[in-house]
Amino acid sequence: MHGSLDEAIDANAAGAAMPLPTARERRRALGLLLAVSTVAFIDRTILNTTGQAIKTDLKLSDFQLGLLGGAAFALLYGLLGIPVARLAERYNRVRIIVIAMTAWSAMTALCGVASGFTGLLLARIGVGVGEAGAGPPSQSLIADYFPPDRRASAFGVLGLATPIGIILGAIGGALIAEHFGWRAAFLLVGLPGLLLAAIVWFALPEPPRGLSDGRLASAEAPPFGAVLRRLAGSRAFRNLVSAGTVVSFVGASGMTFAHPFFVRSFPVGYTEAALAFALINSVSLAGGYLLGGMLTDRLGRRDVRWYGWVPAVCMVLTAVTYLIGFSQHTWLWTIVLLVPPGLFAGVYFGPTYAITHNLVEPRMRASATAILTITISMIGMTLGPMVTGWLSDIFAARAFAGDYAAACGDASTLPACVAASAAGLRTALVTVCSLFVIAAFNFLRTAASLPRELAHMGLGNEASSD
């Protein structure tokens, strides 16, 4: 008992004496981790802009396409997040990231040589296994480089991996797929990760845990049960998980089916649809990630409830604007009106992960991130594309005059089949996007709990304690 207390006192004294990371060191670390996340996102989502080509080549249903885009990746990605997080609480996080990146890059390349649905499914599972090793260690590193009142902004920048990955993966993947086939796209996007892994190994230092909090973490990581009890007892975290799961459910559905929606609904090719996909998501999400992090950090210094209030308002706006955008029947208006919802949807990212890290001790952060991620992945990313694909098949059958399964079962290009498929997917996307309202409600409930819970961690403020 006394030994543990003495260790904590010694660690805090060391933390007070140790200099904080310089601005240059923070930028370099954030830049490298952004590059890691970008490569991960490209490898994870390359299937989104090659999905229609894969569907046609392998004669897949929308349910199978949704399975490849969601559950195949997310299942083990979520399940392995916790074991990897426990390793990250104890061992060098940079080395864990490097090993994981090497693994998922190789598995992405293997997707390109899959001979059928089963082989592609197994390779996609392998990508998920590898990428499980990147998220928790990366976010734990961010929390040790940046202080609590700047973490939402840092996580917002880290979230730029999504729009950057969309630009590189969507446009590049579609161009390669259209000219050289979808298999070449997987082979080529898997290679850069191997080079980046070597750079990270030599260029990214491992900071002391808890450094940016002004107190170094104890030498021993707490038992996983202690992390679970801390998070289970947090009303803010429970509501945050619920909100994030809904956002992930709808977001994964949109990422999987937006490109097929464009190809089916309008007279455009893979590349033109990919350009629209990249424009809509990259510009809007980039703005949302940056705005959400910076705005909530600024407003949160006056009242911590803004970390929940800002995402709540934006989730309602997301639902409304997505319903309007996906309901359009002209190419130009569809593109224009699908930009705003991505901006509003991206606002949630920075505050969500900043709250998670601020609610726990330094050696709990990787595990807390993994718990948040596993819930989002297992429920949101897994079920979202599957449910949307299932709904799309049902609505397409209803829109077809006859036996849709018999007439259009082999990805038929008959005009009536194409029209029914487009109508079914449109209705499915509109239905799923309405769920953002549930996320808004949960963010409001998160905001209500933040003053008391963050004050308990020494992070509250007077305005938020009223």
Coordinates of C-alpha atoms in Angstrom, one line a residue:
M1 CA 0.0 0.0 0.0
H2 CA 2.7 2.5 1.0
G3 CA 4.9 1.3 -1.8
S4 CA 2.2 2.2 -4.4
L5 CA 1.7 5.6 -2.8
D6 CA 5.4 6.3 -2.8
E7 CA 5.6 5.2 -6.5
A8 CA 2.8 7.6 -7.3
I9 CA 4.4 10.5 -5.5
D10 CA 7.8 9.8 -7.2
A11 CA 6.1 9.6 -10.6
N12 CA 4.3 12.9 -10.1
A13 CA 7.5 14.6 -9.0
A14 CA 9.3 13.3 -12.0
G15 CA 6.4 14.5 -14.2
A16 CA 6.7 18.0 -12.8
A17 CA 10.4 18.1 -13.5
M18 CA 10.2 16.6 -17.0
P19 CA 9.8 19.1 -19.9
L20 CA 6.6 18.9 -21.9
P21 CA 6.9 18.1 -25.6
T22 CA 7.7 21.1 -27.7
A23 CA 5.3 22.4 -30.4
R24 CA 7.6 20.9 -33.1
E25 CA 7.6 17.5 -31.4
R26 CA 3.8 17.6 -31.1
R27 CA 3.4 18.5 -34.8
R28 CA 5.8 15.7 -35.9
A29 CA 4.1 13.1 -33.7
L30 CA 0.6 14.2 -34.9
G31 CA 1.8 14.2 -38.5
L32 CA 3.2 10.7 -38.3
L33 CA 0.1 9.3 -36.5
L34 CA -2.1 11.1 -39.1
A35 CA -0.1 9.3 -41.8
V36 CA -0.6 6.0 -40.1
S37 CA -4.3 6.5 -39.8
T38 CA -4.6 7.7 -43.4
V39 CA -2.9 4.5 -44.7
A40 CA -5.2 2.5 -42.5
F41 CA -8.3 4.3 -43.8
I42 CA -7.2 3.8 -47.4
D43 CA -6.6 0.1 -46.9
R44 CA -9.9 -0.2 -45.0
T45 CA -12.1 1.6 -47.4
I46 CA -10.6 0.8 -50.8
L47 CA -13.5 -1.7 -51.2
N48 CA -16.0 1.2 -51.1
T49 CA -15.0 2.6 -54.5
T50 CA -14.3 -0.8 -56.1
G51 CA -17.4 -2.3 -54.6
Q52 CA -19.5 -2.1 -57.7
A53 CA -16.7 -3.6 -59.8
I54 CA -16.3 -6.5 -57.3
K55 CA -20.0 -7.0 -57.2
T56 CA -20.2 -7.4 -61.0
D57 CA -17.0 -9.5 -61.2
L58 CA -17.8 -11.9 -58.4
K59 CA -21.6 -11.8 -58.8
L60 CA -22.3 -10.7 -55.2
S61 CA -25.6 -9.5 -53.6
D62 CA -25.8 -6.2 -51.8
F63 CA -25.9 -8.2 -48.5
Q64 CA -22.5 -9.8 -49.4
L65 CA -21.1 -6.5 -50.4
G66 CA -22.2 -5.0 -47.1
L67 CA -20.7 -8.0 -45.3
L68 CA -17.3 -7.3 -47.0
G69 CA -17.6 -3.6 -46.3
G70 CA -18.6 -3.9 -42.6
A71 CA -18.6 -7.1 -40.6
A72 CA -15.6 -8.8 -42.4
F73 CA -13.4 -6.0 -41.3
A74 CA -15.0 -4.9 -38.1
L75 CA -15.5 -8.2 -36.3
L76 CA -11.9 -9.0 -35.4
Y77 CA -11.0 -5.3 -35.6
G78 CA -13.2 -4.8 -32.6
L79 CA -12.5 -8.0 -30.8
L80 CA -8.8 -7.7 -30.9
G81 CA -8.8 -4.0 -29.9
I82 CA -8.9 -4.8 -26.2
P83 CA -6.0 -7.3 -26.1
V84 CA -3.9 -4.9 -28.2
A85 CA -4.9 -2.0 -25.8
R86 CA -3.8 -4.0 -22.8
L87 CA -0.4 -4.5 -24.5
A88 CA -0.3 -0.8 -25.3
E89 CA -0.9 0.0 -21.5
R90 CA 2.3 -2.0 -20.7
Y91 CA 4.7 -2.0 -23.7
N92 CA 6.1 0.3 -26.3
R93 CA 3.2 1.7 -28.3
V94 CA 5.2 2.8 -31.3
R95 CA 6.5 -0.8 -31.9
I96 CA 2.9 -2.1 -31.7
I97 CA 1.8 0.3 -34.3
V98 CA 4.6 -0.7 -36.7
I99 CA 4.0 -4.4 -36.4
A100 CA 0.2 -3.9 -36.9
M101 CA 0.8 -1.7 -40.0
T102 CA 3.0 -4.2 -41.6
A103 CA 0.4 -6.9 -41.1
W104 CA -2.6 -5.0 -42.4
S105 CA -0.7 -3.7 -45.5
A106 CA 0.2 -7.2 -46.5
M107 CA -3.4 -8.4 -46.0
T108 CA -4.7 -5.6 -48.2
A109 CA -2.5 -6.7 -51.0
L110 CA -3.7 -10.2 -50.6
C111 CA -7.3 -9.0 -51.2
G112 CA -6.2 -8.4 -54.8
V113 CA -5.5 -12.0 -55.4
A114 CA -8.7 -13.5 -53.9
S115 CA -10.4 -15.8 -56.3
G116 CA -13.9 -15.5 -54.9
F117 CA -16.1 -14.2 -52.1
T118 CA -14.7 -16.5 -49.4
G119 CA -11.1 -15.6 -50.1
L120 CA -11.9 -11.9 -50.2
L121 CA -13.8 -12.3 -47.0
L122 CA -10.8 -13.9 -45.2
A123 CA -8.4 -11.3 -46.5
R124 CA -10.7 -8.5 -45.3
I125 CA -10.8 -10.1 -41.9
G126 CA -7.0 -10.1 -42.0
V127 CA -7.0 -6.3 -42.7
G128 CA -9.2 -5.9 -39.6
V129 CA -6.9 -8.0 -37.5
G130 CA -3.9 -5.8 -38.5
E131 CA -5.7 -2.5 -38.1
A132 CA -6.8 -3.4 -34.6
G133 CA -3.2 -2.7 -33.5
A134 CA -3.2 0.9 -34.6
G135 CA -6.1 2.8 -33.0
P136 CA -5.7 2.4 -29.2
P137 CA -1.9 2.9 -29.2
S138 CA -2.1 5.9 -31.5
Q139 CA -4.8 7.7 -29.5
S140 CA -3.0 6.9 -26.3
L141 CA 0.1 8.6 -27.7
I142 CA -1.9 11.6 -28.7
A143 CA -3.1 12.0 -25.1
D144 CA 0.5 12.0 -23.9
Y145 CA 1.6 14.6 -26.4
F146 CA -1.3 17.1 -25.9
P147 CA -2.9 18.5 -22.7
P148 CA -6.6 17.9 -21.9
D149 CA -7.8 21.3 -23.2
R150 CA -6.2 20.7 -26.6
R151 CA -7.0 17.0 -27.1
A152 CA -10.3 17.5 -29.0
S153 CA -8.4 19.7 -31.6
A154 CA -5.6 17.0 -31.8
F155 CA -8.1 14.2 -32.3
G156 CA -9.9 16.4 -34.9
V157 CA -6.6 16.7 -36.9
L158 CA -6.1 12.9 -36.5
G159 CA -9.6 12.5 -37.9
L160 CA -8.4 14.1 -41.1
A161 CA -7.2 10.6 -42.0
T162 CA -10.7 9.9 -43.2
P163 CA -11.1 12.7 -45.8
I164 CA -7.4 12.4 -46.9
G165 CA -7.9 8.6 -47.2
I166 CA -11.1 9.2 -49.2
I167 CA -9.3 11.4 -51.7
L168 CA -6.3 9.1 -52.1
G169 CA -8.2 5.8 -51.8
A170 CA -11.4 6.8 -53.6
I171 CA -10.0 8.6 -56.6
G172 CA -6.8 6.5 -56.9
G173 CA -8.7 3.2 -56.3
A174 CA -11.3 4.0 -58.8
L175 CA -8.8 5.1 -61.5
I176 CA -6.8 2.0 -61.0
A177 CA -9.9 -0.2 -61.0
E178 CA -11.3 1.4 -64.1
H179 CA -8.1 1.0 -66.1
F180 CA -6.4 -2.0 -64.6
G181 CA -9.1 -3.8 -62.6
W182 CA -10.1 -3.8 -59.0
R183 CA -7.5 -6.4 -58.1
A184 CA -4.7 -4.0 -59.1
A185 CA -6.1 -1.4 -56.8
F186 CA -5.8 -3.6 -53.8
L187 CA -2.3 -4.6 -54.7
L188 CA -1.1 -1.1 -55.1
V189 CA -2.6 0.5 -52.0
G190 CA -1.2 -2.1 -49.8
L191 CA 2.5 -1.3 -50.5
P192 CA 2.9 2.2 -49.0
G193 CA 2.1 1.0 -45.5
L194 CA 5.3 -1.1 -45.4
L195 CA 7.5 1.9 -46.1
L196 CA 5.7 4.1 -43.6
A197 CA 6.0 1.4 -40.9
A198 CA 9.8 1.7 -41.2
I199 CA 9.7 5.5 -41.0
V200 CA 7.5 5.4 -37.8
W201 CA 9.9 2.9 -36.2
F202 CA 12.8 5.4 -36.4
A203 CA 11.1 8.8 -36.3
L204 CA 8.4 8.6 -33.6
P205 CA 9.5 8.7 -29.9
E206 CA 7.6 7.0 -27.1
P207 CA 6.6 9.7 -24.6
P208 CA 6.2 9.0 -20.8
R209 CA 2.6 8.2 -20.0
G210 CA 0.7 11.0 -18.3
L211 CA 3.3 13.6 -19.3
S212 CA 0.8 16.2 -20.7
D213 CA -1.4 15.8 -17.6
G214 CA 1.5 17.0 -15.4
R215 CA 1.6 13.7 -13.6
L216 CA 3.3 10.5 -14.8
A217 CA 1.3 7.3 -14.7
S218 CA 2.2 4.6 -12.1
A219 CA 4.6 1.8 -13.3
E220 CA 1.8 -0.8 -13.4
A221 CA -1.3 -0.7 -15.6
P222 CA -4.5 -1.1 -13.6
P223 CA -6.4 -4.4 -14.1
F224 CA -8.9 -4.5 -17.0
G225 CA -11.7 -5.0 -14.5
A226 CA -10.8 -1.6 -13.0
V227 CA -11.1 0.1 -16.4
L228 CA -14.4 -1.6 -17.0
R229 CA -15.7 -0.5 -13.6
R230 CA -14.6 3.1 -14.2
L231 CA -16.3 3.3 -17.6
A232 CA -19.4 1.4 -16.6
G233 CA -19.9 3.8 -13.7
S234 CA -19.7 6.8 -16.0
R235 CA -23.0 7.9 -17.3
A236 CA -21.3 10.3 -19.7
F237 CA -19.3 7.4 -21.3
R238 CA -22.3 5.1 -21.6
N239 CA -24.2 7.8 -23.5
L240 CA -21.2 8.6 -25.5
V241 CA -20.9 5.0 -26.6
S242 CA -24.5 5.0 -27.6
A243 CA -24.1 8.1 -29.7
G244 CA -20.9 7.0 -31.3
T245 CA -22.4 3.6 -32.2
V246 CA -25.3 5.3 -34.1
V247 CA -22.9 7.6 -35.9
S248 CA -20.8 4.6 -36.9
F249 CA -23.8 2.6 -38.0
V250 CA -25.0 5.2 -40.4
G251 CA -21.5 6.4 -41.4
A252 CA -20.3 2.9 -42.3
S253 CA -23.5 2.4 -44.3
G254 CA -22.9 5.6 -46.3
M255 CA -19.2 4.8 -46.9
T256 CA -20.0 1.4 -48.2
F257 CA -23.0 2.3 -50.4
A258 CA -22.5 5.9 -51.5
H259 CA -20.3 5.1 -54.5
P260 CA -22.6 2.2 -55.7
F261 CA -25.6 4.6 -55.2
F262 CA -24.0 7.2 -57.6
V263 CA -23.2 4.5 -60.2
R264 CA -26.7 3.0 -60.1
S265 CA -28.7 6.2 -59.9
F266 CA -26.9 8.4 -62.4
P267 CA -25.2 8.0 -65.9
V268 CA -21.7 8.2 -64.5
G269 CA -18.7 5.8 -64.5
Y270 CA -16.6 4.5 -61.6
T271 CA -14.1 7.3 -61.8
E272 CA -16.7 10.2 -62.0
A273 CA -18.6 8.6 -59.1
A274 CA -15.4 8.3 -57.1
L275 CA -14.6 11.9 -57.7
A276 CA -18.0 12.9 -56.4
F277 CA -17.6 10.5 -53.5
A278 CA -14.2 12.0 -52.6
L279 CA -15.4 15.6 -53.0
I280 CA -18.5 15.2 -50.9
N281 CA -16.8 13.3 -48.1
S282 CA -13.3 14.8 -48.0
V283 CA -14.2 18.4 -48.0
S284 CA -17.1 18.1 -45.7
L285 CA -15.6 15.6 -43.2
A286 CA -12.3 17.6 -43.0
G287 CA -14.2 20.7 -42.1
G288 CA -16.3 18.8 -39.6
Y289 CA -13.4 17.1 -37.8
L290 CA -11.4 20.4 -37.5
L291 CA -14.5 22.4 -36.6
G292 CA -15.6 19.9 -34.0
G293 CA -12.3 19.7 -32.3
M294 CA -11.4 23.4 -32.2
L295 CA -14.9 24.7 -31.5
T296 CA -15.5 22.3 -28.6
D297 CA -12.0 22.9 -27.1
R298 CA -12.6 26.7 -27.2
L299 CA -16.2 26.6 -25.9
G300 CA -15.3 23.8 -23.4
R301 CA -12.9 26.1 -21.5
R302 CA -16.0 28.0 -20.4
D303 CA -18.4 25.1 -20.0
V304 CA -17.5 21.5 -20.5
R305 CA -21.1 20.7 -21.5
W306 CA -20.3 22.1 -25.0
Y307 CA -18.4 18.9 -25.7
G308 CA -21.8 17.3 -25.8
W309 CA -24.0 20.2 -26.9
V310 CA -22.1 20.9 -30.2
P311 CA -22.3 17.3 -31.5
A312 CA -25.9 17.0 -30.4
V313 CA -27.0 20.0 -32.6
C314 CA -24.9 18.8 -35.5
M315 CA -26.4 15.3 -35.4
V316 CA -29.9 16.8 -35.9
L317 CA -28.6 18.9 -38.8
T318 CA -26.9 15.8 -40.3
A319 CA -30.1 13.8 -40.3
V320 CA -32.1 16.5 -42.0
T321 CA -29.5 17.3 -44.7
Y322 CA -28.8 13.6 -45.5
L323 CA -32.5 13.0 -46.0
I324 CA -32.7 16.0 -48.4
G325 CA -29.5 15.0 -50.3
F326 CA -30.3 11.3 -50.9
S327 CA -33.8 12.2 -52.0
Q328 CA -32.6 14.2 -55.0
H329 CA -32.9 12.8 -58.5
T330 CA -30.5 15.1 -60.4
W331 CA -26.7 14.6 -60.4
L332 CA -25.7 18.2 -59.6
W333 CA -28.2 18.7 -56.8
T334 CA -27.3 15.4 -55.2
I335 CA -23.6 16.3 -55.1
V336 CA -24.3 19.8 -53.8
L337 CA -26.7 18.8 -51.1
L338 CA -24.7 15.9 -49.8
V339 CA -21.8 18.1 -48.8
P340 CA -23.3 19.7 -45.7
P341 CA -24.3 16.5 -43.9
G342 CA -20.7 15.3 -43.9
L343 CA -19.6 18.5 -42.3
F344 CA -22.1 18.2 -39.5
A345 CA -21.4 14.5 -39.0
G346 CA -17.7 14.9 -38.7
V347 CA -18.1 17.3 -35.7
Y348 CA -18.6 14.3 -33.3
F349 CA -15.1 12.8 -33.7
G350 CA -12.8 15.1 -31.7
P351 CA -15.1 15.7 -28.7
T352 CA -16.0 12.0 -28.5
Y353 CA -12.4 10.8 -28.1
A354 CA -11.3 13.8 -26.0
I355 CA -14.1 13.1 -23.5
T356 CA -13.1 9.4 -23.4
H357 CA -9.5 10.2 -22.6
N358 CA -10.3 12.9 -20.1
L359 CA -12.6 10.6 -18.1
V360 CA -9.8 8.1 -17.3
E361 CA -6.3 7.8 -15.9
P362 CA -3.3 7.7 -18.3
R363 CA -2.8 4.0 -18.2
M364 CA -6.5 3.4 -18.8
R365 CA -6.6 5.4 -22.1
A366 CA -5.7 2.8 -24.6
S367 CA -8.2 0.4 -23.0
A368 CA -10.9 3.0 -22.9
T369 CA -10.3 3.8 -26.6
A370 CA -10.5 0.1 -27.4
I371 CA -13.7 -0.4 -25.4
L372 CA -15.3 2.6 -27.3
T373 CA -14.0 1.2 -30.6
I374 CA -15.1 -2.3 -30.1
T375 CA -18.6 -1.2 -29.3
I376 CA -18.7 1.1 -32.3
S377 CA -17.2 -1.6 -34.5
M378 CA -19.1 -4.6 -33.4
I379 CA -22.5 -2.9 -33.5
G380 CA -22.1 0.1 -35.8
M381 CA -19.6 -0.8 -38.4
T382 CA -20.7 -4.5 -38.5
L383 CA -24.4 -4.1 -38.6
G384 CA -24.7 -0.8 -40.5
P385 CA -23.6 -1.9 -44.0
M386 CA -25.3 -5.3 -43.5
V387 CA -28.6 -3.9 -42.5
T388 CA -28.4 -1.2 -45.2
G389 CA -27.6 -3.9 -47.8
W390 CA -30.4 -6.1 -46.5
L391 CA -32.9 -3.2 -46.7
S392 CA -31.6 -2.3 -50.1
D393 CA -32.3 -5.8 -51.4
I394 CA -35.8 -5.7 -49.9
F395 CA -36.7 -2.2 -51.2
A396 CA -35.3 -3.1 -54.7
A397 CA -37.5 -6.2 -54.8
R398 CA -40.6 -4.1 -53.9
A399 CA -39.6 -1.6 -56.6
F400 CA -39.4 -4.3 -59.3
A401 CA -42.4 -5.4 -61.3
G402 CA -42.0 -9.1 -61.0
D403 CA -39.6 -11.6 -59.3
Y404 CA -36.6 -9.5 -58.6
A405 CA -34.4 -12.3 -57.3
A406 CA -35.1 -14.5 -60.3
A407 CA -34.7 -11.7 -62.9
C408 CA -31.9 -9.7 -61.4
G409 CA -30.1 -12.3 -59.2
D410 CA -26.8 -12.2 -61.1
A411 CA -26.2 -8.5 -60.9
S412 CA -28.2 -8.0 -64.1
T413 CA -27.6 -4.9 -66.2
L414 CA -31.2 -4.9 -67.5
P415 CA -32.6 -1.4 -67.3
A416 CA -35.5 -2.5 -65.1
C417 CA -33.1 -4.2 -62.7
V418 CA -30.8 -1.3 -62.5
A419 CA -33.7 1.1 -61.8
A420 CA -35.1 -1.2 -59.0
S421 CA -31.6 -1.6 -57.5
A422 CA -31.1 2.2 -57.5
A423 CA -34.5 2.9 -56.0
G424 CA -34.0 0.2 -53.3
L425 CA -30.6 1.6 -52.3
R426 CA -31.9 5.2 -52.2
T427 CA -34.7 4.2 -49.9
A428 CA -32.4 2.2 -47.6
L429 CA -30.0 5.1 -47.2
V430 CA -32.7 7.6 -46.5
T431 CA -34.2 5.2 -43.8
V432 CA -30.8 4.6 -42.1
C433 CA -29.8 8.3 -42.1
S434 CA -32.8 9.2 -40.0
L435 CA -31.1 7.5 -37.0
F436 CA -28.8 10.4 -36.5
V437 CA -31.5 11.9 -34.3
I438 CA -30.9 9.1 -31.8
A439 CA -27.3 10.1 -31.6
A440 CA -28.3 13.7 -30.9
F441 CA -30.3 12.6 -27.9
N442 CA -27.4 10.6 -26.5
F443 CA -25.0 13.5 -26.9
L444 CA -27.3 15.7 -24.9
R445 CA -27.4 13.2 -22.1
T446 CA -23.6 13.0 -22.3
A447 CA -23.4 16.8 -21.8
A448 CA -25.5 16.7 -18.7
S449 CA -23.1 14.4 -17.0
L450 CA -19.8 16.0 -17.9
P451 CA -19.5 18.8 -15.3
R452 CA -19.6 16.4 -12.3
E453 CA -17.5 13.6 -13.9
L454 CA -14.7 15.8 -15.3
A455 CA -14.6 17.8 -12.0
H456 CA -13.9 14.5 -10.3
M457 CA -10.9 14.1 -12.6
G458 CA -9.7 17.7 -11.9
L459 CA -10.7 18.9 -15.3
G460 CA -14.0 20.8 -14.7
N461 CA -14.6 24.5 -14.7
E462 CA -16.7 26.9 -12.7
A463 CA -19.1 27.6 -15.6
S464 CA -19.8 23.9 -16.0
S465 CA -20.4 23.3 -12.3
D466 CA -23.6 25.3 -12.1

